[in-house]
Amino acid sequence: MSPPDGTAFRAARLRYAAGMTAHADAEERIIALDGMGGDRAPDAVVEAAATITRSTRIRLLLCGDGPRLDGLLQRAGADRSRIDLLHAPDAVPMGEDPQQAVQRVRSSLAVAAAAVAAGRADALVTAGNTGATLLHAARAIPRIAGIRRTALAAVYPTLPRPHNADPFALLLDVGANVRSRAEDLVHFAHMGVAYSAAISKVARPTVGLLNIGTEASKGDETLRAAHALLADSPRIDFRGNVEGKDISLGAVDVIVCPGVLGNVALKLLESMGDVVLTLGEDVFRRRLSWRAGRWLLRGGIARLMNLVDYTSYGGAPILGFERIVIKAHGRSDARALENAIKVAAKAVRADVCGRIAAGVAAFARSREAAAP
Amino acid sequence: MSPPDGTAFRAARLRYAAGMTAHADAEERIIALDGMGGDRAPDAVVEAAATITRSTRIRLLLCGDGPRLDGLLQRAGADRSRIDLLHAPDAVPMGEDPQQAVQRVRSSLAVAAAAVAAGRADALVTAGNTGATLLHAARAIPRIAGIRRTALAAVYPTLPRPHNADPFALLLDVGANVRSRAEDLVHFAHMGVAYSAAISKVARPTVGLLNIGTEASKGDETLRAAHALLADSPRIDFRGNVEGKDISLGAVDVIVCPGVLGNVALKLLESMGDVVLTLGEDVFRRRLSWRAGRWLLRGGIARLMNLVDYTSYGGAPILGFERIVIKAHGRSDARALENAIKVAAKAVRADVCGRIAAGVAAFARSREAAAP
């Protein structure tokens, strides 16, 4: 494990955070935005929207309480020539049961998903209820041909890696499904590769299968069958099984796994900074020199906690639909939402959905050819 | 989440590390020890054995290369009246495939497991190859009646918890199985409760089921069925589903899960300290005052890393056999092995196997009564 190179690491973070603004200007894309989703909605959403209209060529379709959003946009100084409002009289509460939430067909989320499905926008961005987003998107937007299950993917920071200047990797599925077949895991790999190649600028992202050990024989039937299928996929740079410790080390660019496994891993990963810091605070107060050191380091520790705070990383794509869907963290502030919008536009420009479709179709053909 | 109380936390650690020596003296127990297992075998094993003979009333049955162990024991100043040697001409290499390793019927591990099965010792302790330990134990030692699958359990440090002075919790299964039925997960709960009650002195340990969300309806059929069975088990203080973030927070004393899930979670947990520290080292060198703070804190950071270094925590019990089996970490030094031996003796004195048998039998009766 090589020590992190500070300059490259910082540069990569800034590049990621900036959402490649230079490229964003190359072509106009329309992003449908759920104006009422998220803990800080609608204010943070409107603030992000206003900044986007002033600083990029991305066009927005803002869905939600029309009169309210209109007033907020005026105050935020948005460039109204680059943003359309679509009124939705209802909104999905953050904590609502997804099965209830999907009944709200006049909610901002439903209206935004329908607009994307109808071709009025190229992608959907929301910081709302995750389960409701999965269900509303599934109801409105078709899945890519051949794909049985969509996947929720998490972008997370790893230790610096020699082969990839971006200190981020992708883990999927992190909870859209409770069970997966081997074929689903191969589809997840195609989704992850297409998304990662578009966002992280690694031409050929490496893929690993999360398992109990590195040997091909490890795991249950599903994982063993997925290993065999992935190893036989020429379009996937498959590096075999990876273990729990390889997640943070960034052993590969894309890790595929069944949803329960990914969900537990992601939530454990998210608690990491808090746990180490809380244990540290207890240790560090035991000696005077340590207390002094802790005081001098306070800014550095805050910076470190920010680095392992996953809420600042733009958003989790829900992949497998014919359109890009980005679920930003519920706690997203305006900057995180801005980032999510830029990432969505970037994924649209890179034709992530088309690439996924091509990969999945090639996999289906190779399976047919191999069938007896 | 309350801040850690330094004094209680340290005291609990010391109590755990000391293996409750006061109690250890109360009754003599015989522990079979794999003299040739572990990265530092046989030296660290012999050193631990010698200390045990001088400082406790535990008796040892040391298995391995007789003449070599004899010489080492002499040099280490062991009390030879409390230790028997059992010669084994072979040893299982640490990296060997378990299916190969189980062929080694004259290895120190096989001889030690056979001695336990024959009643010559009360428990088995080894720092050797994990897969080989599972297979050799399974071949020699019967499972408790009614138990279909044994489980590998990990003892890990949590954040301090109001209801439990021991900052340790138990996670099982962490990799003995690749698939589990709902009934197996209930058996794991009975195993975990019996072990945790014996080792951590919490009379009625709480149990959680690792899942994708807290609601009873979450997860696949196995997890949903396990939730229903556990909620209906009067002998288990079941607190429902727990999520990935609850592992380190110590939400419950015992977390049960299928092996693949537990294995990924444990390995991720084990990498946590390294990841946060490595990211921190990069951040902390960016300013002069932070570099100074880091220097003053160097001892505290080393202490913190020791706290999250899981190798120092005595050993992982393999539960479900009619005898106690403790798998110490391969990297165990003499102190960790000493701890593992004391923990094994403590589990024997508390009749952990008898308690598991009683719990599993009661569960079987309740299922029969409930059957139509």
XYZ file of C-alpha atoms in Angstrom:
744
model
C 0.000 0.000 0.000
C 1.785 3.124 -1.172
C 1.483 6.344 0.801
C -0.951 8.875 -0.658
C 0.462 11.517 -2.930
C -1.007 14.733 -1.597
C -0.932 16.794 -4.776
C -2.493 14.225 -7.087
C -5.086 13.408 -4.452
C -6.114 17.013 -3.935
C -6.145 17.713 -7.646
C -8.354 14.700 -8.261
C -10.775 15.792 -5.547
C -11.031 19.264 -6.978
C -11.499 17.859 -10.472
C -14.276 15.645 -9.204
C -15.904 18.411 -7.186
C -15.773 20.789 -10.165
C -17.692 18.281 -12.245
C -15.442 18.993 -15.220
C -17.024 22.365 -15.913
C -14.983 22.859 -19.077
C -16.623 19.803 -20.604
C -20.027 20.738 -19.229
C -19.985 23.768 -21.509
C -19.512 21.721 -24.654
C -23.142 20.726 -25.111
C -26.508 21.606 -23.618
C -28.333 18.940 -21.604
C -31.602 19.129 -19.712
C -31.683 17.770 -16.179
C -34.995 17.246 -14.370
C -34.618 18.292 -10.758
C -36.869 17.234 -7.866
C -37.346 20.604 -6.212
C -38.996 19.223 -3.084
C -36.709 16.230 -2.308
C -34.078 16.239 0.437
C -33.683 17.433 4.011
C -32.853 20.975 2.851
C -35.408 21.218 0.043
C -36.518 23.397 -1.565
C -33.927 26.033 -0.540
C -30.749 24.044 -1.212
C -32.197 22.706 -4.485
C -33.050 26.186 -5.704
C -29.668 27.547 -4.681
C -27.935 24.744 -6.608
C -30.200 25.320 -9.605
C -29.462 29.051 -9.626
C -25.703 28.466 -9.539
C -25.947 25.900 -12.333
C -27.825 28.320 -14.590
C -25.197 31.006 -14.050
C -22.039 28.909 -14.323
C -22.716 26.084 -16.837
C -24.674 25.512 -20.049
C -26.801 22.812 -18.417
C -30.554 23.481 -18.726
C -32.851 22.575 -15.827
C -36.436 21.405 -15.468
C -37.298 22.165 -11.845
C -40.315 20.220 -10.545
C -42.343 21.078 -7.458
C -44.479 23.778 -5.844
C -44.514 26.273 -8.733
C -45.289 29.598 -7.015
C -42.934 28.843 -4.137
C -40.075 27.753 -6.380
C -40.632 30.779 -8.609
C -40.185 33.158 -5.706
C -37.108 31.356 -4.430
C -35.495 31.342 -7.901
C -35.974 35.100 -8.195
C -34.344 35.668 -4.839
C -31.460 33.292 -5.655
C -30.717 35.235 -8.847
C -31.196 32.326 -11.243
C -30.822 32.848 -14.989
C -34.459 32.140 -15.833
C -33.709 31.650 -19.523
C -32.005 28.341 -18.655
C -34.583 26.898 -16.271
C -38.177 25.725 -16.744
C -40.622 25.158 -13.918
C -42.984 22.178 -13.857
C -45.650 22.438 -11.188
C -46.305 19.482 -8.880
C -48.827 20.027 -6.069
C -47.570 17.158 -3.878
C -44.225 16.025 -2.400
C -42.897 12.735 -0.994
C -41.947 13.059 2.700
C -38.376 11.881 3.438
C -39.368 9.138 5.861
C -42.449 7.827 4.061
C -42.758 4.141 3.261
C -41.857 3.728 -0.423
C -45.031 1.716 -1.085
C -47.076 4.680 0.177
C -44.856 7.200 -1.581
C -45.286 5.589 -4.977
C -49.023 6.384 -4.753
C -48.199 10.108 -4.895
C -48.497 10.489 -8.654
C -48.651 14.296 -8.425
C -45.519 14.596 -6.282
C -42.490 16.529 -7.514
C -40.603 13.228 -7.766
C -43.311 11.525 -9.876
C -43.634 14.584 -12.133
C -39.853 14.764 -12.624
C -39.601 11.030 -13.402
C -42.493 11.282 -15.875
C -40.843 14.257 -17.593
C -37.646 12.260 -18.055
C -39.613 9.264 -19.360
C -41.432 11.535 -21.834
C -38.144 12.870 -23.178
C -38.573 16.384 -21.758
C -35.301 15.906 -19.848
C -32.218 13.708 -20.210
C -31.728 12.746 -16.573
C -33.353 12.874 -13.146
C -31.671 14.248 -10.024
C -33.272 14.050 -6.566
C -32.128 14.227 -2.966
C -35.423 12.679 -1.826
C -36.480 9.376 -0.259
C -34.313 6.586 -1.742
C -36.957 3.860 -1.815
C -39.497 6.237 -3.353
C -36.962 7.271 -6.003
C -36.370 3.615 -6.916
C -40.099 2.938 -7.224
C -41.103 6.148 -9.039
C -38.217 5.764 -11.489
C -39.123 2.095 -12.054
C -42.729 3.022 -12.739
C -41.965 5.802 -15.207
C -38.690 4.934 -16.931
C -38.163 1.653 -18.841
C -35.241 -0.584 -18.008
C -32.569 -1.112 -20.668
C -33.432 -4.163 -22.824
C -32.189 -7.372 -21.221
C -31.739 -5.902 -17.756
C -33.874 -7.566 -15.110
C -32.798 -5.504 -12.107
C -31.543 -1.947 -11.684
C -28.799 -1.220 -9.143
C -28.046 1.570 -6.698
C -24.353 2.451 -6.898
C -22.250 4.284 -4.313
C -19.278 6.483 -5.184
C -16.809 6.332 -2.287
C -13.263 7.562 -1.630
C -10.482 4.977 -1.492
C -6.832 5.216 -0.577
C -4.799 6.589 -3.506
C -4.143 3.981 -6.195
C -1.275 3.839 -8.659
C -3.459 3.017 -11.669
C -6.175 5.602 -11.157
C -5.671 9.295 -10.365
C -9.264 9.548 -9.127
C -9.457 8.500 -5.488
C -13.002 7.242 -5.963
C -14.426 3.839 -6.681
C -17.903 2.487 -7.315
C -19.743 -0.150 -5.282
C -23.004 -1.665 -6.598
C -25.621 -2.838 -5.767
C -25.880 -1.131 -2.381
C -29.516 -1.899 -1.751
C -31.863 -1.657 -4.724
C -32.264 -5.462 -4.546
C -32.334 -8.062 -1.807
C -31.352 -10.939 -4.063
C -29.373 -11.199 -7.283
C -28.745 -13.879 -9.882
C -25.293 -14.358 -11.402
C -26.491 -12.661 -14.627
C -27.654 -9.627 -12.633
C -24.151 -9.272 -11.183
C -22.685 -9.293 -14.710
C -25.191 -6.588 -15.681
C -24.086 -4.591 -12.625
C -20.502 -4.884 -13.889
C -21.474 -3.433 -17.283
C -23.367 -0.620 -15.543
C -20.448 0.144 -13.235
C -17.863 0.128 -16.008
C -19.902 2.476 -18.225
C -20.537 4.900 -15.363
C -17.008 4.775 -13.973
C -15.440 5.288 -17.421
C -17.645 8.352 -17.946
C -17.128 9.937 -14.539
C -13.598 9.030 -13.517
C -11.921 9.202 -16.919
C -10.334 5.769 -16.540
C -10.747 4.312 -20.020
C -11.038 0.697 -18.904
C -12.117 0.448 -15.261
C -11.210 -2.737 -13.423
C -13.943 -4.842 -11.827
C -13.978 -7.089 -8.750
C -16.624 -9.380 -7.247
C -17.116 -8.926 -3.492
C -16.689 -12.311 -1.855
C -15.424 -14.229 1.151
C -11.992 -14.952 -0.383
C -10.020 -14.443 -3.564
C -10.188 -17.958 -5.045
C -12.720 -18.561 -7.840
C -14.263 -21.408 -5.804
C -15.291 -19.117 -2.924
C -18.840 -18.130 -2.037
C -22.274 -19.539 -2.746
C -23.545 -20.800 -6.136
C -24.519 -17.296 -7.265
C -21.103 -15.807 -6.546
C -19.282 -18.770 -8.100
C -21.440 -18.585 -11.232
C -20.963 -14.815 -11.437
C -17.195 -15.288 -11.156
C -17.248 -17.709 -14.099
C -19.410 -15.402 -16.238
C -17.306 -12.318 -15.465
C -14.034 -14.144 -16.125
C -15.453 -15.068 -19.532
C -16.537 -11.481 -20.422
C -14.041 -9.867 -22.833
C -15.622 -6.422 -22.370
C -14.992 -6.508 -18.608
C -11.489 -6.100 -17.130
C -12.322 -8.569 -14.361
C -9.737 -8.915 -11.595
C -11.476 -11.727 -9.731
C -12.877 -11.784 -6.222
C -12.128 -9.000 -3.771
C -12.577 -9.082 0.010
C -13.942 -6.610 2.549
C -10.535 -5.043 3.147
C -10.101 -4.337 -0.579
C -13.068 -1.933 -0.626
C -11.273 1.001 1.012
C -7.915 0.062 -0.438
C -9.383 0.652 -3.884
C -8.149 -2.665 -5.267
C -10.448 -2.191 -8.275
C -12.474 0.675 -9.787
C -15.835 -1.112 -9.669
C -16.982 -3.663 -7.080
C -20.139 -5.658 -7.817
C -22.125 -7.521 -5.158
C -25.655 -8.488 -4.149
C -27.622 -5.642 -2.559
C -27.645 -6.816 1.059
C -23.856 -7.232 1.019
C -23.278 -3.841 -0.611
C -25.703 -2.098 1.710
C -24.044 -3.437 4.864
C -20.565 -2.633 3.501
C -21.544 0.924 2.543
C -23.169 1.708 5.881
C -20.159 0.283 7.717
C -17.855 2.378 5.530
C -19.925 5.490 6.259
C -19.533 4.998 10.017
C -15.758 4.524 9.792
C -14.620 8.124 10.325
C -16.930 8.671 13.288
C -15.841 5.463 14.996
C -12.099 6.044 14.671
C -12.442 9.695 15.680
C -14.620 8.917 18.716
C -12.191 6.247 19.914
C -9.355 8.711 19.233
C -10.912 11.507 21.269
C -10.907 9.226 24.298
C -7.269 8.239 23.815
C -5.985 11.711 22.969
C -7.159 13.325 26.185
C -5.052 11.019 28.358
C -1.807 13.040 28.229
C -1.064 16.744 28.226
C 1.187 16.528 25.140
C -1.493 14.592 23.273
C -4.101 17.179 24.204
C -1.789 19.877 22.836
C -1.206 17.859 19.669
C -4.925 17.320 19.254
C -5.506 21.062 19.563
C -2.870 21.893 16.933
C -4.316 19.223 14.643
C -7.949 20.325 15.009
C -8.131 21.805 11.505
C -6.450 18.760 9.985
C -8.825 16.380 11.738
C -11.816 18.397 10.492
C -10.369 18.151 6.973
C -9.894 14.400 7.360
C -13.487 13.948 8.566
C -14.691 15.948 5.569
C -12.708 13.583 3.342
C -14.429 10.518 4.780
C -17.845 12.230 4.850
C -19.631 10.504 2.036
C -22.415 13.053 1.825
C -20.114 15.420 -0.081
C -19.643 13.079 -3.019
C -22.333 14.181 -5.411
C -24.742 11.305 -5.495
C -25.495 7.683 -6.062
C -26.525 6.708 -9.592
C -29.392 4.259 -10.023
C -28.275 2.358 -13.113
C -30.103 0.105 -15.535
C -32.828 2.546 -16.652
C -32.908 3.987 -20.147
C -32.204 7.383 -18.587
C -29.688 8.524 -15.977
C -31.100 8.769 -12.445
C -28.958 10.294 -9.681
C -30.003 9.996 -6.050
C -28.161 12.661 -4.061
C -27.794 12.126 -0.313
C -30.799 13.295 1.700
C -28.538 15.659 3.654
C -27.128 17.259 0.494
C -26.430 20.975 0.621
C -26.471 23.233 -2.453
C -22.881 22.341 -3.358
C -23.527 18.580 -3.227
C -26.646 19.046 -5.365
C -24.732 21.179 -7.881
C -22.198 18.376 -8.091
C -24.953 15.786 -8.608
C -26.444 17.840 -11.458
C -23.037 18.169 -13.144
C -22.351 14.465 -12.742
C -25.756 13.672 -14.298
C -25.003 15.934 -17.274
C -21.606 14.335 -17.678
C -23.102 10.830 -17.639
C -25.630 11.905 -20.286
C -22.920 13.381 -22.512
C -20.870 10.189 -22.213
C -23.947 8.147 -23.225
C -23.660 5.909 -20.167
C -27.057 4.322 -20.863
C -26.080 3.503 -24.455
C -22.835 1.960 -23.298
C -24.628 -0.169 -20.726
C -27.093 -1.335 -23.382
C -24.221 -2.284 -25.716
C -22.397 -4.201 -22.988
C -25.486 -6.072 -21.841
C -26.460 -6.924 -25.432
C -22.979 -8.284 -26.166
C -23.168 -10.388 -22.991
C -26.570 -11.761 -24.044
C -25.212 -12.680 -27.512
C -22.185 -14.455 -26.000
C -24.504 -16.451 -23.726
C -26.696 -17.462 -26.649
C -23.631 -18.513 -28.642
C -22.408 -20.563 -25.685
C -25.792 -22.269 -25.140
C -25.912 -25.882 -26.290
C -24.006 8.242 20.976
C -22.426 9.172 24.281
C -18.733 10.051 24.446
C -16.482 7.233 25.656
C -15.702 7.195 29.333
C -11.956 6.721 29.468
C -11.722 5.039 32.824
C -14.454 2.472 32.326
C -13.178 1.770 28.836
C -9.589 1.145 29.966
C -10.693 -0.930 32.931
C -12.868 -3.063 30.684
C -9.992 -3.609 28.274
C -7.676 -4.660 31.077
C -10.310 -6.948 32.521
C -10.771 -8.556 29.134
C -7.023 -8.814 28.493
C -6.462 -10.370 31.908
C -8.969 -13.080 31.087
C -10.432 -12.784 34.578
C -7.443 -14.395 36.220
C -9.105 -14.435 39.613
C -11.776 -16.729 38.257
C -9.275 -18.736 36.209
C -7.744 -19.984 39.440
C -11.001 -21.363 40.758
C -10.961 -24.650 38.887
C -8.523 -26.665 36.785
C -9.265 -27.095 33.101
C -7.226 -28.759 30.383
C -6.711 -26.865 27.138
C -5.273 -28.636 24.084
C -2.869 -26.287 22.317
C -1.716 -26.554 18.699
C 2.017 -26.024 19.204
C 2.811 -25.642 15.504
C -0.051 -23.345 14.367
C 0.380 -19.627 13.687
C 2.897 -17.322 12.043
C 5.035 -17.236 15.195
C 4.771 -20.923 16.117
C 6.168 -22.720 17.901
C 8.046 -19.989 19.858
C 5.087 -17.732 20.690
C 2.914 -20.758 21.545
C 5.536 -22.134 23.930
C 6.080 -18.727 25.522
C 2.320 -18.386 26.116
C 2.146 -21.950 27.472
C 5.002 -21.306 29.889
C 3.378 -18.140 31.225
C 0.031 -19.908 31.626
C 1.616 -22.724 33.668
C 3.272 -20.225 35.987
C 0.407 -17.765 36.450
C -2.875 -19.736 36.332
C -4.227 -23.132 37.343
C -5.068 -24.018 33.721
C -3.474 -27.314 32.589
C -2.181 -27.631 29.022
C -1.853 -30.419 26.478
C 0.692 -29.124 23.990
C 0.616 -30.904 20.615
C 3.396 -30.870 18.023
C 7.027 -31.727 17.413
C 7.801 -33.380 20.780
C 11.583 -33.020 21.076
C 11.547 -29.462 19.747
C 8.708 -28.329 22.028
C 10.381 -30.036 24.978
C 13.565 -28.031 24.488
C 11.673 -24.771 24.029
C 9.573 -25.377 27.167
C 12.715 -25.919 29.229
C 14.229 -22.696 27.968
C 10.969 -20.756 28.557
C 10.902 -21.897 32.180
C 7.514 -23.642 32.004
C 6.107 -25.412 35.062
C 6.264 -28.893 33.576
C 3.944 -30.345 36.194
C 1.065 -28.455 34.547
C 1.753 -29.289 30.931
C 1.683 -32.542 28.944
C 3.268 -33.009 25.544
C 1.556 -34.951 22.765
C 3.824 -35.684 19.837
C 2.634 -34.955 16.277
C 5.165 -35.466 13.473
C 3.393 -33.220 10.965
C 2.082 -29.644 10.849
C -0.431 -27.781 8.658
C 1.253 -24.935 6.712
C -0.504 -21.573 7.198
C -1.342 -21.063 3.526
C -2.333 -24.622 2.659
C -5.665 -25.348 1.001
C -7.988 -26.649 3.745
C -8.980 -29.668 1.636
C -5.304 -30.639 1.469
C -4.688 -29.763 5.096
C -7.457 -32.017 6.361
C -5.536 -34.985 4.920
C -2.769 -34.347 7.456
C -4.070 -36.699 10.140
C -0.763 -36.674 12.028
C -0.491 -32.881 12.141
C -0.385 -31.030 15.466
C -3.843 -29.634 14.686
C -5.380 -33.058 13.956
C -3.777 -34.569 17.068
C -5.016 -31.702 19.246
C -8.574 -31.936 17.842
C -8.580 -35.720 18.364
C -7.407 -35.290 21.967
C -10.297 -32.890 22.648
C -12.769 -35.277 20.996
C -11.445 -38.154 23.125
C -11.980 -36.178 26.330
C -8.285 -35.698 27.072
C -8.823 -31.939 27.003
C -11.778 -29.573 27.446
C -11.059 -27.152 24.618
C -8.872 -26.590 21.566
C -6.820 -23.442 20.932
C -4.903 -22.869 17.696
C -3.448 -19.908 15.810
C -3.163 -22.040 12.661
C -4.873 -22.060 9.261
C -8.565 -21.099 9.727
C -10.041 -23.346 7.043
C -7.981 -26.306 8.267
C -9.136 -25.660 11.842
C -12.784 -25.691 10.727
C -12.328 -28.971 8.846
C -10.174 -30.793 11.421
C -12.521 -29.753 14.228
C -15.549 -30.831 12.169
C -13.962 -34.202 11.500
C -13.019 -34.939 15.099
C -15.553 -33.162 17.320
C -19.339 -33.804 17.088
C -21.725 -30.912 16.623
C -24.213 -30.187 19.401
C -27.473 -32.096 18.810
C -29.799 -30.198 16.476
C -27.128 -27.887 15.093
C -26.630 -28.216 11.353
C -23.875 -25.628 10.907
C -21.111 -24.344 13.174
C -20.188 -20.647 13.076
C -16.985 -18.649 13.282
C -17.481 -15.681 15.614
C -15.424 -12.486 15.793
C -14.914 -10.492 18.973
C -14.468 -6.834 18.010
C -14.234 -3.491 19.873
C -17.192 -1.112 19.628
C -17.696 2.423 20.777
C -18.514 2.506 24.508
C -22.107 1.515 25.241
C -24.269 2.536 28.179
C -25.661 -0.944 28.826
C -22.433 -2.921 28.666
C -19.142 -2.055 30.374
C -17.257 -4.354 27.994
C -16.420 -2.480 24.824
C -16.589 -5.700 22.819
C -19.314 -7.301 20.795
C -19.650 -10.547 18.884
C -20.341 -10.966 15.163
C -21.181 -14.388 13.746
C -20.992 -16.141 11.311
C -17.910 -14.467 9.771
C -17.125 -17.141 7.240
C -17.568 -20.743 8.369
C -20.518 -20.996 5.937
C -21.400 -19.561 2.566
C -25.148 -20.007 2.991
C -27.446 -20.138 6.003
C -31.062 -21.073 6.609
C -33.234 -19.047 8.976
C -32.935 -21.831 11.596
C -29.132 -21.662 11.362
C -29.277 -17.951 12.166
C -31.357 -18.687 15.268
C -28.780 -21.299 16.292
C -26.055 -18.675 15.797
C -27.994 -16.389 18.151
C -28.047 -19.070 20.863
C -24.316 -19.680 20.355
C -23.519 -15.968 20.509
C -25.619 -15.353 23.603
C -24.048 -18.271 25.507
C -20.516 -17.212 24.590
C -21.077 -13.502 25.164
C -22.718 -14.106 28.563
C -19.728 -16.220 29.614
C -16.985 -13.899 28.372
C -18.372 -10.397 28.786
C -20.351 -10.881 32.008
C -23.503 -9.393 30.563
C -26.195 -11.640 31.988
C -28.617 -11.263 29.077
C -26.783 -10.158 25.931
C -28.880 -8.389 23.295
C -29.046 -9.799 19.762
C -29.489 -8.129 16.365
C -29.887 -9.496 12.845
C -27.623 -7.812 10.271
C -29.815 -6.571 7.442
C -30.434 -3.861 4.868
C -32.808 -1.883 7.103
C -34.438 -1.975 10.496
C -38.006 -2.951 9.488
C -39.003 -6.618 9.941
C -39.953 -6.798 6.249
C -36.400 -6.047 5.055
C -34.043 -8.496 3.371
C -34.487 -11.750 1.482
C -36.714 -14.680 2.540
C -34.001 -16.104 4.833
C -33.510 -12.855 6.726
C -37.259 -12.220 6.988
C -37.861 -15.755 8.278
C -34.970 -15.445 10.728
C -36.417 -12.160 12.004
C -39.765 -13.846 12.676
C -38.162 -16.830 14.447
C -35.894 -14.644 16.584
C -38.738 -12.295 17.530
C -40.610 -15.378 18.715
C -37.710 -16.751 20.843
C -38.268 -16.008 24.539
C -34.683 -17.039 25.412
C -33.222 -14.437 23.048
C -33.282 -10.703 23.866
C -33.817 -9.869 20.202
C -33.638 -6.192 19.264
C -34.576 -6.610 15.602
C -32.580 -5.824 12.503
C -29.363 -3.823 12.714
C -27.563 -2.106 9.840
C -23.910 -1.815 8.803
C -23.374 1.366 10.828
C -24.633 -0.344 13.997
C -21.738 -2.821 13.999
C -19.099 -0.414 15.306
C -21.594 1.574 17.346
C -22.232 -1.556 19.395
C -26.000 -1.306 19.084
C -26.286 -4.893 20.383
C -23.972 -7.408 22.084
C -24.369 -10.151 19.469
C -24.953 -9.672 15.732
C -25.954 -12.718 13.671
C -25.663 -12.915 9.890
C -24.912 -15.297 7.032
C -21.186 -16.046 6.596
C -20.494 -14.057 3.434
C -22.037 -10.938 4.962
C -20.145 -11.350 8.242
C -16.866 -12.055 6.487
C -17.060 -8.930 4.317
C -18.107 -6.806 7.317
C -15.272 -8.133 9.494
C -12.574 -7.616 6.871
C -13.847 -4.105 6.193
C -13.833 -3.394 9.940
C -10.266 -4.698 10.206
C -9.055 -2.296 7.498
C -10.727 0.724 9.116
C -7.829 1.987 11.279
C -5.311 1.720 8.444
C -7.529 3.546 5.990
C -8.364 6.484 8.263
C -4.744 6.796 9.417
C -3.327 6.650 5.879
C -5.768 9.314 4.669
C -4.911 11.311 7.803
C -1.155 11.172 7.221
C -1.667 12.820 3.840
C -3.850 15.583 5.292
C -1.739 16.198 8.400
C 1.453 17.041 6.502
C -0.155 19.953 4.680
C 0.466 22.603 7.365
C 3.318 23.251 9.736
C 1.038 23.421 12.805
C -0.603 20.129 11.798
C 2.802 18.487 11.399
C 3.699 19.680 14.888
C 0.389 18.417 16.254
C 0.885 15.058 14.545
C 4.328 14.794 16.153
C 3.026 15.550 19.635
C 0.200 13.068 19.099
C 2.396 10.235 17.784
C 2.088 8.148 20.966
C -1.670 8.680 21.113
C -2.126 7.672 17.492
C -0.083 4.511 18.089
C -2.334 3.760 21.083
C -5.437 4.327 18.960
C -4.146 2.007 16.238
C -3.464 -0.640 18.864
C -7.076 -0.236 20.019
C -8.456 -0.907 16.528
C -5.928 -3.700 15.851
C -8.126 -6.752 16.038
C -5.230 -9.181 16.318
C -4.826 -8.327 19.977
C -8.272 -9.570 20.966
C -7.661 -13.123 21.982
C -9.348 -15.182 19.366
C -12.398 -16.157 17.404
C -14.515 -18.966 18.827
C -15.861 -21.596 16.459
C -19.208 -22.388 18.039
C -21.629 -25.282 17.643
C -19.253 -28.138 18.511
C -19.631 -30.153 21.702
C -16.302 -28.683 22.823
C -14.948 -25.132 22.800
C -12.681 -24.346 19.837
C -10.811 -21.031 19.743
C -9.065 -19.892 16.593
C -6.506 -17.238 17.550
C -5.350 -14.853 14.808
C -2.485 -16.230 12.665
C -0.334 -13.247 13.664
C -0.911 -13.823 17.403
C 2.027 -13.138 19.683
C 2.511 -14.861 23.050
C 0.242 -12.397 24.830
C -2.630 -12.878 22.374
C -2.251 -16.657 22.678
C -2.216 -16.451 26.475
C -5.434 -14.470 26.230
C -6.976 -17.065 23.887
C -6.118 -19.877 26.320
C -7.669 -17.994 29.244
C -10.790 -17.224 27.222
C -11.096 -20.916 26.306
C -10.822 -21.939 29.963
C -13.390 -19.349 30.926
C -15.833 -20.575 28.261
C -15.369 -24.158 29.521
C -16.015 -23.145 33.137
C -19.161 -21.273 32.099
C -20.371 -24.395 30.261
C -20.924 -22.467 27.044
C -21.511 -25.693 25.076
C -24.133 -26.882 27.559
C -25.916 -23.538 27.411
C -25.941 -23.600 23.608
C -27.363 -27.124 23.671
C -30.115 -26.057 26.072
C -31.026 -23.027 23.959
C -31.104 -24.965 20.704
C -33.158 -27.779 22.264
C -35.708 -25.287 23.618
C -35.948 -23.688 20.165
C -36.516 -27.106 18.566
C -39.297 -27.886 21.079
C -41.004 -24.557 20.443
C -40.901 -25.218 16.695
C -42.392 -28.668 17.139
C -45.132 -27.243 19.341
C -45.858 -24.569 16.726
C -45.963 -27.067 13.835
C -49.467 -27.814 12.524
